[in-house]
Amino acid sequence: MSILKNSTERRQAVVFPKQQQVLSVLGENIKLARKRRKLTQQLTSQRTGISSVTLRKIENGDPTVSIGHYLSVLAVLGLAGDLADVALDDDLGRKLQDAKLLSGKGTT
């Protein structure tokens, strides 16, 4: 674990290859959605208030861009509600919960 030397240094998340692949697909999907709406990067940047460099990073799935910026772009595209659907259907969590309940450890 690194120690921040001054207030301008920022910690970055460790992103493994599979996670980077997910971000890359997300970025590509955002780019395609923007193009389907015939929005330029410049117009999208203006509407979101983020720089065109940050928008390009988002469309490339850059993990250093804040989730708030991703959300801003999704909102301009009319897709912000999609973010709320993440983990909505938690199959693994439900299976783990059901297994615990069936074993008698989760009930009184």
mmCIF file of N, CA, C and O in Angstrom:
data_model
loop_
_atom_site.group_PDB
_atom_site.id
_atom_site.type_symbol
_atom_site.label_atom_id
_atom_site.label_comp_id
_atom_site.label_asym_id
_atom_site.label_seq_id
_atom_site.Cartn_x
_atom_site.Cartn_y
_atom_site.Cartn_z
ATOM 1 N N MET A 1 0.844 -1.172 0.000
ATOM 2 C CA MET A 1 0.000 0.000 0.000
ATOM 3 C C MET A 1 0.886 1.230 0.000
ATOM 4 O O MET A 1 1.782 1.358 0.806
ATOM 5 N N SER A 2 0.612 2.129 -0.921
ATOM 6 C CA SER A 2 1.425 3.338 -0.991
ATOM 7 C C SER A 2 0.850 4.419 -0.090
ATOM 8 O O SER A 2 -0.337 4.479 0.167
ATOM 9 N N ILE A 3 1.738 5.264 0.370
ATOM 10 C CA ILE A 3 1.329 6.383 1.201
ATOM 11 C C ILE A 3 1.349 7.627 0.327
ATOM 12 O O ILE A 3 2.297 7.875 -0.410
ATOM 13 N N LEU A 4 0.287 8.418 0.391
ATOM 14 C CA LEU A 4 0.221 9.629 -0.402
ATOM 15 C C LEU A 4 1.241 10.631 0.122
ATOM 16 O O LEU A 4 1.268 10.937 1.312
ATOM 17 N N LYS A 5 2.091 11.144 -0.759
ATOM 18 C CA LYS A 5 3.142 12.062 -0.349
ATOM 19 C C LYS A 5 2.630 13.478 -0.207
ATOM 20 O O LYS A 5 3.106 14.240 0.606
ATOM 21 N N ASN A 6 1.664 13.849 -1.016
ATOM 22 C CA ASN A 6 1.058 15.175 -0.871
ATOM 23 C C ASN A 6 -0.389 15.106 -1.330
ATOM 24 O O ASN A 6 -0.841 14.106 -1.848
ATOM 25 N N SER A 7 -1.093 16.176 -1.112
ATOM 26 C CA SER A 7 -2.533 16.161 -1.371
ATOM 27 C C SER A 7 -2.882 16.085 -2.848
ATOM 28 O O SER A 7 -4.020 15.824 -3.194
ATOM 29 N N THR A 8 -1.914 16.324 -3.739
ATOM 30 C CA THR A 8 -2.228 16.272 -5.166
ATOM 31 C C THR A 8 -2.103 14.862 -5.727
ATOM 32 O O THR A 8 -2.581 14.598 -6.810
ATOM 33 N N GLU A 9 -1.456 13.971 -4.997
ATOM 34 C CA GLU A 9 -1.350 12.578 -5.453
ATOM 35 C C GLU A 9 -2.687 11.888 -5.233
ATOM 36 O O GLU A 9 -3.369 12.133 -4.254
ATOM 37 N N ARG A 10 -3.020 10.987 -6.151
ATOM 38 C CA ARG A 10 -4.281 10.269 -6.034
ATOM 39 C C ARG A 10 -4.023 8.783 -6.101
ATOM 40 O O ARG A 10 -3.181 8.326 -6.860
ATOM 41 N N ARG A 11 -4.763 8.062 -5.297
ATOM 42 C CA ARG A 11 -4.686 6.607 -5.364
ATOM 43 C C ARG A 11 -5.503 6.149 -6.553
ATOM 44 O O ARG A 11 -6.532 6.733 -6.876
ATOM 45 N N GLN A 12 -5.037 5.102 -7.192
ATOM 46 C CA GLN A 12 -5.792 4.544 -8.317
ATOM 47 C C GLN A 12 -6.187 3.118 -7.980
ATOM 48 O O GLN A 12 -5.437 2.391 -7.338
ATOM 49 N N ALA A 13 -7.357 2.753 -8.422
ATOM 50 C CA ALA A 13 -7.853 1.407 -8.191
ATOM 51 C C ALA A 13 -7.015 0.402 -8.966
ATOM 52 O O ALA A 13 -6.539 0.687 -10.065
ATOM 53 N N VAL A 14 -6.852 -0.771 -8.375
ATOM 54 C CA VAL A 14 -6.199 -1.862 -9.077
ATOM 55 C C VAL A 14 -7.255 -2.491 -9.982
ATOM 56 O O VAL A 14 -8.317 -2.907 -9.516
ATOM 57 N N VAL A 15 -6.981 -2.512 -11.264
ATOM 58 C CA VAL A 15 -7.942 -3.042 -12.227
ATOM 59 C C VAL A 15 -7.298 -4.237 -12.921
ATOM 60 O O VAL A 15 -6.277 -4.104 -13.589
ATOM 61 N N PHE A 16 -7.896 -5.387 -12.722
ATOM 62 C CA PHE A 16 -7.394 -6.612 -13.330
ATOM 63 C C PHE A 16 -7.877 -6.724 -14.774
ATOM 64 O O PHE A 16 -8.839 -6.053 -15.166
ATOM 65 N N PRO A 17 -7.233 -7.558 -15.574
ATOM 66 C CA PRO A 17 -7.580 -7.647 -17.006
ATOM 67 C C PRO A 17 -9.064 -7.899 -17.289
ATOM 68 O O PRO A 17 -9.633 -7.266 -18.177
ATOM 69 N N LYS A 18 -9.703 -8.788 -16.542
ATOM 70 C CA LYS A 18 -11.127 -9.048 -16.790
ATOM 71 C C LYS A 18 -11.969 -7.817 -16.484
ATOM 72 O O LYS A 18 -12.939 -7.523 -17.178
ATOM 73 N N GLN A 19 -11.599 -7.083 -15.440
ATOM 74 C CA GLN A 19 -12.320 -5.861 -15.097
ATOM 75 C C GLN A 19 -12.086 -4.792 -16.162
ATOM 76 O O GLN A 19 -13.008 -4.061 -16.527
ATOM 77 N N GLN A 20 -10.870 -4.717 -16.674
ATOM 78 C CA GLN A 20 -10.568 -3.755 -17.735
ATOM 79 C C GLN A 20 -11.364 -4.086 -18.992
ATOM 80 O O GLN A 20 -11.827 -3.194 -19.688
ATOM 81 N N GLN A 21 -11.539 -5.369 -19.246
ATOM 82 C CA GLN A 21 -12.326 -5.783 -20.405
ATOM 83 C C GLN A 21 -13.778 -5.310 -20.250
ATOM 84 O O GLN A 21 -14.381 -4.824 -21.210
ATOM 85 N N VAL A 22 -14.318 -5.412 -19.044
ATOM 86 C CA VAL A 22 -15.687 -4.945 -18.784
ATOM 87 C C VAL A 22 -15.776 -3.433 -19.016
ATOM 88 O O VAL A 22 -16.714 -2.942 -19.649
ATOM 89 N N LEU A 23 -14.787 -2.691 -18.513
ATOM 90 C CA LEU A 23 -14.778 -1.241 -18.723
ATOM 91 C C LEU A 23 -14.646 -0.891 -20.204
ATOM 92 O O LEU A 23 -15.273 0.057 -20.678
ATOM 93 N N SER A 24 -13.844 -1.650 -20.921
ATOM 94 C CA SER A 24 -13.680 -1.405 -22.354
ATOM 95 C C SER A 24 -14.989 -1.616 -23.096
ATOM 96 O O SER A 24 -15.354 -0.825 -23.973
ATOM 97 N N VAL A 25 -15.717 -2.659 -22.737
ATOM 98 C CA VAL A 25 -17.020 -2.924 -23.363
ATOM 99 C C VAL A 25 -17.998 -1.804 -23.003
ATOM 100 O O VAL A 25 -18.741 -1.317 -23.861
ATOM 101 N N LEU A 26 -17.985 -1.369 -21.743
ATOM 102 C CA LEU A 26 -18.847 -0.261 -21.330
ATOM 103 C C LEU A 26 -18.535 0.989 -22.144
ATOM 104 O O LEU A 26 -19.442 1.649 -22.665
ATOM 105 N N GLY A 27 -17.258 1.300 -22.282
ATOM 106 C CA GLY A 27 -16.859 2.466 -23.060
ATOM 107 C C GLY A 27 -17.302 2.369 -24.504
ATOM 108 O O GLY A 27 -17.799 3.343 -25.090
ATOM 109 N N GLU A 28 -17.132 1.192 -25.073
ATOM 110 C CA GLU A 28 -17.547 0.984 -26.462
ATOM 111 C C GLU A 28 -19.066 1.140 -26.604
ATOM 112 O O GLU A 28 -19.547 1.749 -27.564
ATOM 113 N N ASN A 29 -19.803 0.612 -25.635
ATOM 114 C CA ASN A 29 -21.268 0.738 -25.668
ATOM 115 C C ASN A 29 -21.697 2.201 -25.574
ATOM 116 O O ASN A 29 -22.640 2.633 -26.245
ATOM 117 N N ILE A 30 -21.010 2.961 -24.731
ATOM 118 C CA ILE A 30 -21.308 4.389 -24.602
ATOM 119 C C ILE A 30 -21.013 5.107 -25.916
ATOM 120 O O ILE A 30 -21.809 5.930 -26.382
ATOM 121 N N LYS A 31 -19.893 4.775 -26.517
ATOM 122 C CA LYS A 31 -19.522 5.397 -27.793
ATOM 123 C C LYS A 31 -20.561 5.087 -28.874
ATOM 124 O O LYS A 31 -20.987 5.973 -29.625
ATOM 125 N N LEU A 32 -20.969 3.829 -28.949
ATOM 126 C CA LEU A 32 -21.977 3.440 -29.940
ATOM 127 C C LEU A 32 -23.301 4.153 -29.692
ATOM 128 O O LEU A 32 -23.964 4.607 -30.632
ATOM 129 N N ALA A 33 -23.695 4.264 -28.422
ATOM 130 C CA ALA A 33 -24.949 4.957 -28.092
ATOM 131 C C ALA A 33 -24.872 6.422 -28.511
ATOM 132 O O ALA A 33 -25.840 6.987 -29.038
ATOM 133 N N ARG A 34 -23.717 7.052 -28.288
ATOM 134 C CA ARG A 34 -23.540 8.449 -28.693
ATOM 135 C C ARG A 34 -23.644 8.581 -30.204
ATOM 136 O O ARG A 34 -24.338 9.460 -30.727
ATOM 137 N N LYS A 35 -22.992 7.681 -30.920
ATOM 138 C CA LYS A 35 -23.006 7.753 -32.384
ATOM 139 C C LYS A 35 -24.391 7.460 -32.949
ATOM 140 O O LYS A 35 -24.797 8.064 -33.938
ATOM 141 N N ARG A 36 -25.118 6.532 -32.329
ATOM 142 C CA ARG A 36 -26.483 6.244 -32.789
ATOM 143 C C ARG A 36 -27.364 7.480 -32.684
ATOM 144 O O ARG A 36 -28.293 7.666 -33.461
ATOM 145 N N ARG A 37 -27.078 8.312 -31.697
ATOM 146 C CA ARG A 37 -27.844 9.535 -31.505
ATOM 147 C C ARG A 37 -27.289 10.687 -32.337
ATOM 148 O O ARG A 37 -27.758 11.815 -32.230
ATOM 149 N N LYS A 38 -26.260 10.379 -33.121
ATOM 150 C CA LYS A 38 -25.609 11.356 -33.993
ATOM 151 C C LYS A 38 -25.086 12.567 -33.214
ATOM 152 O O LYS A 38 -25.159 13.713 -33.662
ATOM 153 N N LEU A 39 -24.566 12.293 -32.017
ATOM 154 C CA LEU A 39 -23.950 13.329 -31.196
ATOM 155 C C LEU A 39 -22.440 13.281 -31.395
ATOM 156 O O LEU A 39 -21.843 12.206 -31.360
ATOM 157 N N THR A 40 -21.834 14.423 -31.580
ATOM 158 C CA THR A 40 -20.379 14.476 -31.693
ATOM 159 C C THR A 40 -19.774 14.427 -30.290
ATOM 160 O O THR A 40 -20.459 14.691 -29.288
ATOM 161 N N GLN A 41 -18.479 14.136 -30.238
ATOM 162 C CA GLN A 41 -17.792 14.181 -28.954
ATOM 163 C C GLN A 41 -17.826 15.595 -28.395
ATOM 164 O O GLN A 41 -18.016 15.787 -27.196
ATOM 165 N N GLN A 42 -17.673 16.582 -29.266
ATOM 166 C CA GLN A 42 -17.670 17.967 -28.819
ATOM 167 C C GLN A 42 -19.010 18.354 -28.188
ATOM 168 O O GLN A 42 -19.055 18.942 -27.103
ATOM 169 N N LEU A 43 -20.103 18.013 -28.860
ATOM 170 C CA LEU A 43 -21.425 18.347 -28.331
ATOM 171 C C LEU A 43 -21.684 17.605 -27.019
ATOM 172 O O LEU A 43 -22.211 18.181 -26.061
ATOM 173 N N THR A 44 -21.311 16.343 -26.964
ATOM 174 C CA THR A 44 -21.496 15.552 -25.750
ATOM 175 C C THR A 44 -20.681 16.140 -24.605
ATOM 176 O O THR A 44 -21.161 16.242 -23.477
ATOM 177 N N SER A 45 -19.460 16.558 -24.897
ATOM 178 C CA SER A 45 -18.622 17.201 -23.879
ATOM 179 C C SER A 45 -19.272 18.468 -23.364
ATOM 180 O O SER A 45 -19.283 18.727 -22.151
ATOM 181 N N GLN A 46 -19.813 19.264 -24.267
ATOM 182 C CA GLN A 46 -20.475 20.507 -23.856
ATOM 183 C C GLN A 46 -21.695 20.222 -22.987
ATOM 184 O O GLN A 46 -21.916 20.893 -21.976
ATOM 185 N N ARG A 47 -22.482 19.245 -23.367
ATOM 186 C CA ARG A 47 -23.700 18.930 -22.617
ATOM 187 C C ARG A 47 -23.407 18.337 -21.243
ATOM 188 O O ARG A 47 -24.195 18.502 -20.314
ATOM 189 N N THR A 48 -22.295 17.634 -21.121
ATOM 190 C CA THR A 48 -21.953 17.020 -19.837
ATOM 191 C C THR A 48 -21.094 17.925 -18.969
ATOM 192 O O THR A 48 -21.021 17.737 -17.758
ATOM 193 N N GLY A 49 -20.418 18.863 -19.594
ATOM 194 C CA GLY A 49 -19.507 19.720 -18.846
ATOM 195 C C GLY A 49 -18.155 19.079 -18.585
ATOM 196 O O GLY A 49 -17.389 19.561 -17.760
ATOM 197 N N ILE A 50 -17.870 17.981 -19.276
ATOM 198 C CA ILE A 50 -16.558 17.343 -19.131
ATOM 199 C C ILE A 50 -15.736 17.629 -20.385
ATOM 200 O O ILE A 50 -16.273 17.954 -21.432
ATOM 201 N N SER A 51 -14.440 17.487 -20.259
ATOM 202 C CA SER A 51 -13.569 17.770 -21.402
ATOM 203 C C SER A 51 -13.683 16.667 -22.444
ATOM 204 O O SER A 51 -14.087 15.534 -22.146
ATOM 205 N N SER A 52 -13.296 16.992 -23.667
ATOM 206 C CA SER A 52 -13.313 15.982 -24.730
ATOM 207 C C SER A 52 -12.285 14.890 -24.441
ATOM 208 O O SER A 52 -12.494 13.737 -24.814
ATOM 209 N N VAL A 53 -11.216 15.228 -23.732
ATOM 210 C CA VAL A 53 -10.213 14.219 -23.348
ATOM 211 C C VAL A 53 -10.845 13.203 -22.392
ATOM 212 O O VAL A 53 -10.676 11.987 -22.549
ATOM 213 N N THR A 54 -11.606 13.709 -21.421
ATOM 214 C CA THR A 54 -12.273 12.809 -20.465
ATOM 215 C C THR A 54 -13.308 11.953 -21.173
ATOM 216 O O THR A 54 -13.430 10.754 -20.887
ATOM 217 N N LEU A 55 -14.037 12.522 -22.115
ATOM 218 C CA LEU A 55 -15.013 11.735 -22.874
ATOM 219 C C LEU A 55 -14.317 10.626 -23.652
ATOM 220 O O LEU A 55 -14.795 9.484 -23.669
ATOM 221 N N ARG A 56 -13.188 10.929 -24.264
ATOM 222 C CA ARG A 56 -12.443 9.881 -24.988
ATOM 223 C C ARG A 56 -11.980 8.789 -24.031
ATOM 224 O O ARG A 56 -12.023 7.604 -24.365
ATOM 225 N N LYS A 57 -11.557 9.188 -22.841
ATOM 226 C CA LYS A 57 -11.148 8.194 -21.834
ATOM 227 C C LYS A 57 -12.325 7.290 -21.468
ATOM 228 O O LYS A 57 -12.175 6.079 -21.343
ATOM 229 N N ILE A 58 -13.501 7.885 -21.292
ATOM 230 C CA ILE A 58 -14.702 7.105 -20.976
ATOM 231 C C ILE A 58 -14.995 6.123 -22.098
ATOM 232 O O ILE A 58 -15.257 4.938 -21.850
ATOM 233 N N GLU A 59 -14.940 6.587 -23.324
ATOM 234 C CA GLU A 59 -15.250 5.729 -24.467
ATOM 235 C C GLU A 59 -14.185 4.654 -24.678
ATOM 236 O O GLU A 59 -14.421 3.675 -25.375
ATOM 237 N N ASN A 60 -13.032 4.819 -24.044
ATOM 238 C CA ASN A 60 -11.987 3.790 -24.084
ATOM 239 C C ASN A 60 -12.001 2.915 -22.832
ATOM 240 O O ASN A 60 -11.165 2.022 -22.690
ATOM 241 N N GLY A 61 -12.923 3.185 -21.909
ATOM 242 C CA GLY A 61 -13.030 2.379 -20.696
ATOM 243 C C GLY A 61 -11.922 2.646 -19.700
ATOM 244 O O GLY A 61 -11.492 1.746 -18.980
ATOM 245 N N ASP A 62 -11.478 3.872 -19.604
ATOM 246 C CA ASP A 62 -10.395 4.239 -18.692
ATOM 247 C C ASP A 62 -10.866 4.153 -17.238
ATOM 248 O O ASP A 62 -11.821 4.824 -16.855
ATOM 249 N N PRO A 63 -10.186 3.349 -16.408
ATOM 250 C CA PRO A 63 -10.612 3.185 -15.017
ATOM 251 C C PRO A 63 -10.289 4.378 -14.122
ATOM 252 O O PRO A 63 -10.752 4.427 -12.985
ATOM 253 N N THR A 64 -9.527 5.352 -14.622
ATOM 254 C CA THR A 64 -9.184 6.502 -13.788
ATOM 255 C C THR A 64 -10.264 7.582 -13.808
ATOM 256 O O THR A 64 -10.208 8.514 -13.019
ATOM 257 N N VAL A 65 -11.231 7.445 -14.690
ATOM 258 C CA VAL A 65 -12.320 8.425 -14.772
ATOM 259 C C VAL A 65 -13.361 8.076 -13.715
ATOM 260 O O VAL A 65 -13.738 6.920 -13.549
ATOM 261 N N SER A 66 -13.856 9.101 -13.022
ATOM 262 C CA SER A 66 -14.811 8.852 -11.944
ATOM 263 C C SER A 66 -16.139 8.320 -12.487
ATOM 264 O O SER A 66 -16.536 8.623 -13.620
ATOM 265 N N ILE A 67 -16.795 7.557 -11.649
ATOM 266 C CA ILE A 67 -18.092 6.997 -12.037
ATOM 267 C C ILE A 67 -19.101 8.120 -12.266
ATOM 268 O O ILE A 67 -20.027 7.991 -13.076
ATOM 269 N N GLY A 68 -18.911 9.252 -11.586
ATOM 270 C CA GLY A 68 -19.790 10.398 -11.789
ATOM 271 C C GLY A 68 -19.719 10.928 -13.207
ATOM 272 O O GLY A 68 -20.733 11.342 -13.780
ATOM 273 N N HIS A 69 -18.526 10.904 -13.796
ATOM 274 C CA HIS A 69 -18.391 11.340 -15.185
ATOM 275 C C HIS A 69 -19.055 10.346 -16.138
ATOM 276 O O HIS A 69 -19.693 10.749 -17.113
ATOM 277 N N TYR A 70 -18.882 9.062 -15.849
ATOM 278 C CA TYR A 70 -19.575 8.048 -16.663
ATOM 279 C C TYR A 70 -21.077 8.300 -16.587
ATOM 280 O O TYR A 70 -21.781 8.261 -17.600
ATOM 281 N N LEU A 71 -21.580 8.575 -15.385
ATOM 282 C CA LEU A 71 -23.010 8.827 -15.188
ATOM 283 C C LEU A 71 -23.473 10.067 -15.946
ATOM 284 O O LEU A 71 -24.560 10.073 -16.533
ATOM 285 N N SER A 72 -22.660 11.108 -15.956
ATOM 286 C CA SER A 72 -23.014 12.332 -16.691
ATOM 287 C C SER A 72 -23.225 12.045 -18.173
ATOM 288 O O SER A 72 -24.169 12.530 -18.785
ATOM 289 N N VAL A 73 -22.327 11.242 -18.740
ATOM 290 C CA VAL A 73 -22.444 10.896 -20.155
ATOM 291 C C VAL A 73 -23.681 10.040 -20.381
ATOM 292 O O VAL A 73 -24.455 10.273 -21.323
ATOM 293 N N LEU A 74 -23.900 9.065 -19.510
ATOM 294 C CA LEU A 74 -25.091 8.222 -19.639
ATOM 295 C C LEU A 74 -26.362 9.064 -19.555
ATOM 296 O O LEU A 74 -27.327 8.808 -20.275
ATOM 297 N N ALA A 75 -26.372 10.080 -18.698
ATOM 298 C CA ALA A 75 -27.550 10.941 -18.556
ATOM 299 C C ALA A 75 -27.824 11.703 -19.842
ATOM 300 O O ALA A 75 -28.975 11.790 -20.287
ATOM 301 N N VAL A 76 -26.794 12.235 -20.461
ATOM 302 C CA VAL A 76 -26.965 12.961 -21.721
ATOM 303 C C VAL A 76 -27.515 12.035 -22.801
ATOM 304 O O VAL A 76 -28.296 12.447 -23.653
ATOM 305 N N LEU A 77 -27.138 10.767 -22.723
ATOM 306 C CA LEU A 77 -27.607 9.788 -23.708
ATOM 307 C C LEU A 77 -28.975 9.212 -23.346
ATOM 308 O O LEU A 77 -29.526 8.398 -24.091
ATOM 309 N N GLY A 78 -29.515 9.616 -22.207
ATOM 310 C CA GLY A 78 -30.807 9.092 -21.765
ATOM 311 C C GLY A 78 -30.708 7.690 -21.201
ATOM 312 O O GLY A 78 -31.696 6.956 -21.172
ATOM 313 N N LEU A 79 -29.527 7.325 -20.720
ATOM 314 C CA LEU A 79 -29.290 5.967 -20.243
ATOM 315 C C LEU A 79 -28.900 5.897 -18.769
ATOM 316 O O LEU A 79 -28.452 4.855 -18.295
ATOM 317 N N ALA A 80 -29.066 6.981 -18.031
ATOM 318 C CA ALA A 80 -28.644 7.004 -16.629
ATOM 319 C C ALA A 80 -29.344 5.935 -15.797
ATOM 320 O O ALA A 80 -28.747 5.360 -14.883
ATOM 321 N N GLY A 81 -30.583 5.653 -16.127
ATOM 322 C CA GLY A 81 -31.326 4.632 -15.398
ATOM 323 C C GLY A 81 -30.706 3.251 -15.497
ATOM 324 O O GLY A 81 -30.898 2.419 -14.602
ATOM 325 N N ASP A 82 -29.947 3.021 -16.561
ATOM 326 C CA ASP A 82 -29.297 1.714 -16.720
ATOM 327 C C ASP A 82 -28.308 1.443 -15.598
ATOM 328 O O ASP A 82 -28.102 0.292 -15.206
ATOM 329 N N LEU A 83 -27.696 2.490 -15.064
ATOM 330 C CA LEU A 83 -26.723 2.307 -13.995
ATOM 331 C C LEU A 83 -27.399 1.773 -12.730
ATOM 332 O O LEU A 83 -26.807 1.000 -11.987
ATOM 333 N N ALA A 84 -28.637 2.155 -12.518
ATOM 334 C CA ALA A 84 -29.380 1.679 -11.352
ATOM 335 C C ALA A 84 -29.708 0.191 -11.441
ATOM 336 O O ALA A 84 -30.019 -0.444 -10.432
ATOM 337 N N ASP A 85 -29.622 -0.372 -12.636
ATOM 338 C CA ASP A 85 -29.928 -1.785 -12.825
ATOM 339 C C ASP A 85 -28.745 -2.698 -12.506
ATOM 340 O O ASP A 85 -28.904 -3.914 -12.465
ATOM 341 N N VAL A 86 -27.578 -2.108 -12.251
ATOM 342 C CA VAL A 86 -26.400 -2.915 -11.930
ATOM 343 C C VAL A 86 -26.662 -3.664 -10.625
ATOM 344 O O VAL A 86 -27.101 -3.089 -9.633
ATOM 345 N N ALA A 87 -26.435 -4.949 -10.632
ATOM 346 C CA ALA A 87 -26.605 -5.837 -9.471
ATOM 347 C C ALA A 87 -28.061 -5.956 -9.027
ATOM 348 O O ALA A 87 -28.330 -6.410 -7.919
ATOM 349 N N LEU A 88 -28.987 -5.543 -9.872
ATOM 350 C CA LEU A 88 -30.401 -5.649 -9.534
ATOM 351 C C LEU A 88 -30.811 -7.114 -9.370
ATOM 352 O O LEU A 88 -31.474 -7.479 -8.409
ATOM 353 N N ASP A 89 -30.409 -7.930 -10.307
ATOM 354 C CA ASP A 89 -30.678 -9.360 -10.229
ATOM 355 C C ASP A 89 -29.403 -10.047 -9.781
ATOM 356 O O ASP A 89 -28.569 -10.433 -10.599
ATOM 357 N N ASP A 90 -29.238 -10.188 -8.485
ATOM 358 C CA ASP A 90 -28.029 -10.748 -7.886
ATOM 359 C C ASP A 90 -28.194 -12.247 -7.686
ATOM 360 O O ASP A 90 -28.464 -12.722 -6.584
ATOM 361 N N ASP A 91 -28.041 -13.002 -8.768
ATOM 362 C CA ASP A 91 -28.239 -14.446 -8.713
ATOM 363 C C ASP A 91 -27.303 -15.114 -7.713
ATOM 364 O O ASP A 91 -27.731 -15.955 -6.912
ATOM 365 N N LEU A 92 -26.027 -14.771 -7.744
ATOM 366 C CA LEU A 92 -25.068 -15.387 -6.827
ATOM 367 C C LEU A 92 -25.421 -15.070 -5.385
ATOM 368 O O LEU A 92 -25.430 -15.962 -4.525
ATOM 369 N N GLY A 93 -25.730 -13.818 -5.102
ATOM 370 C CA GLY A 93 -26.096 -13.429 -3.740
ATOM 371 C C GLY A 93 -27.325 -14.168 -3.238
ATOM 372 O O GLY A 93 -27.382 -14.610 -2.094
ATOM 373 N N ARG A 94 -28.298 -14.330 -4.122
ATOM 374 C CA ARG A 94 -29.516 -15.055 -3.731
ATOM 375 C C ARG A 94 -29.229 -16.535 -3.486
ATOM 376 O O ARG A 94 -29.764 -17.116 -2.547
ATOM 377 N N LYS A 95 -28.380 -17.131 -4.310
ATOM 378 C CA LYS A 95 -28.024 -18.538 -4.108
ATOM 379 C C LYS A 95 -27.297 -18.724 -2.784
ATOM 380 O O LYS A 95 -27.564 -19.680 -2.045
ATOM 381 N N LEU A 96 -26.375 -17.811 -2.473
ATOM 382 C CA LEU A 96 -25.656 -17.898 -1.195
ATOM 383 C C LEU A 96 -26.612 -17.723 -0.024
ATOM 384 O O LEU A 96 -26.532 -18.441 0.974
ATOM 385 N N GLN A 97 -27.525 -16.787 -0.154
ATOM 386 C CA GLN A 97 -28.504 -16.535 0.900
ATOM 387 C C GLN A 97 -29.424 -17.744 1.071
ATOM 388 O O GLN A 97 -29.689 -18.177 2.197
ATOM 389 N N ASP A 98 -29.899 -18.300 -0.027
ATOM 390 C CA ASP A 98 -30.781 -19.463 0.037
ATOM 391 C C ASP A 98 -30.075 -20.666 0.644
ATOM 392 O O ASP A 98 -30.651 -21.404 1.449
ATOM 393 N N ALA A 99 -28.802 -20.866 0.276
ATOM 394 C CA ALA A 99 -28.045 -21.992 0.825
ATOM 395 C C ALA A 99 -27.906 -21.845 2.334
ATOM 396 O O ALA A 99 -28.029 -22.825 3.076
ATOM 397 N N LYS A 100 -27.663 -20.628 2.800
ATOM 398 C CA LYS A 100 -27.537 -20.379 4.236
ATOM 399 C C LYS A 100 -28.871 -20.625 4.932
ATOM 400 O O LYS A 100 -28.922 -21.230 6.000
ATOM 401 N N LEU A 101 -29.952 -20.176 4.320
ATOM 402 C CA LEU A 101 -31.278 -20.367 4.911
ATOM 403 C C LEU A 101 -31.647 -21.842 4.969
ATOM 404 O O LEU A 101 -32.221 -22.312 5.937
ATOM 405 N N LEU A 102 -31.301 -22.584 3.912
ATOM 406 C CA LEU A 102 -31.626 -24.016 3.890
ATOM 407 C C LEU A 102 -30.793 -24.815 4.876
ATOM 408 O O LEU A 102 -31.229 -25.851 5.355
ATOM 409 N N SER A 103 -29.601 -24.333 5.187
ATOM 410 C CA SER A 103 -28.745 -25.061 6.128
ATOM 411 C C SER A 103 -29.172 -24.819 7.573
ATOM 412 O O SER A 103 -28.652 -25.451 8.477
ATOM 413 N N GLY A 104 -30.086 -23.883 7.783
ATOM 414 C CA GLY A 104 -30.579 -23.606 9.119
ATOM 415 C C GLY A 104 -29.769 -22.577 9.860
ATOM 416 O O GLY A 104 -30.090 -22.234 10.993
ATOM 417 N N LYS A 105 -28.688 -22.059 9.255
ATOM 418 C CA LYS A 105 -27.837 -21.084 9.944
ATOM 419 C C LYS A 105 -28.419 -19.678 9.880
ATOM 420 O O LYS A 105 -28.065 -18.840 10.683
ATOM 421 N N GLY A 106 -29.305 -19.447 8.931
ATOM 422 C CA GLY A 106 -29.837 -18.097 8.776
ATOM 423 C C GLY A 106 -31.216 -17.921 9.379
ATOM 424 O O GLY A 106 -31.832 -16.894 9.227
ATOM 425 N N THR A 107 -31.713 -18.935 10.077
ATOM 426 C CA THR A 107 -33.060 -18.821 10.645
ATOM 427 C C THR A 107 -32.984 -18.992 12.143
ATOM 428 O O THR A 107 -32.050 -19.531 12.706
ATOM 429 N N THR A 108 -34.037 -18.565 12.804
ATOM 430 C CA THR A 108 -34.090 -18.715 14.268
ATOM 431 C C THR A 108 -35.224 -19.604 14.654
ATOM 432 O O THR A 108 -36.127 -19.869 13.926
#
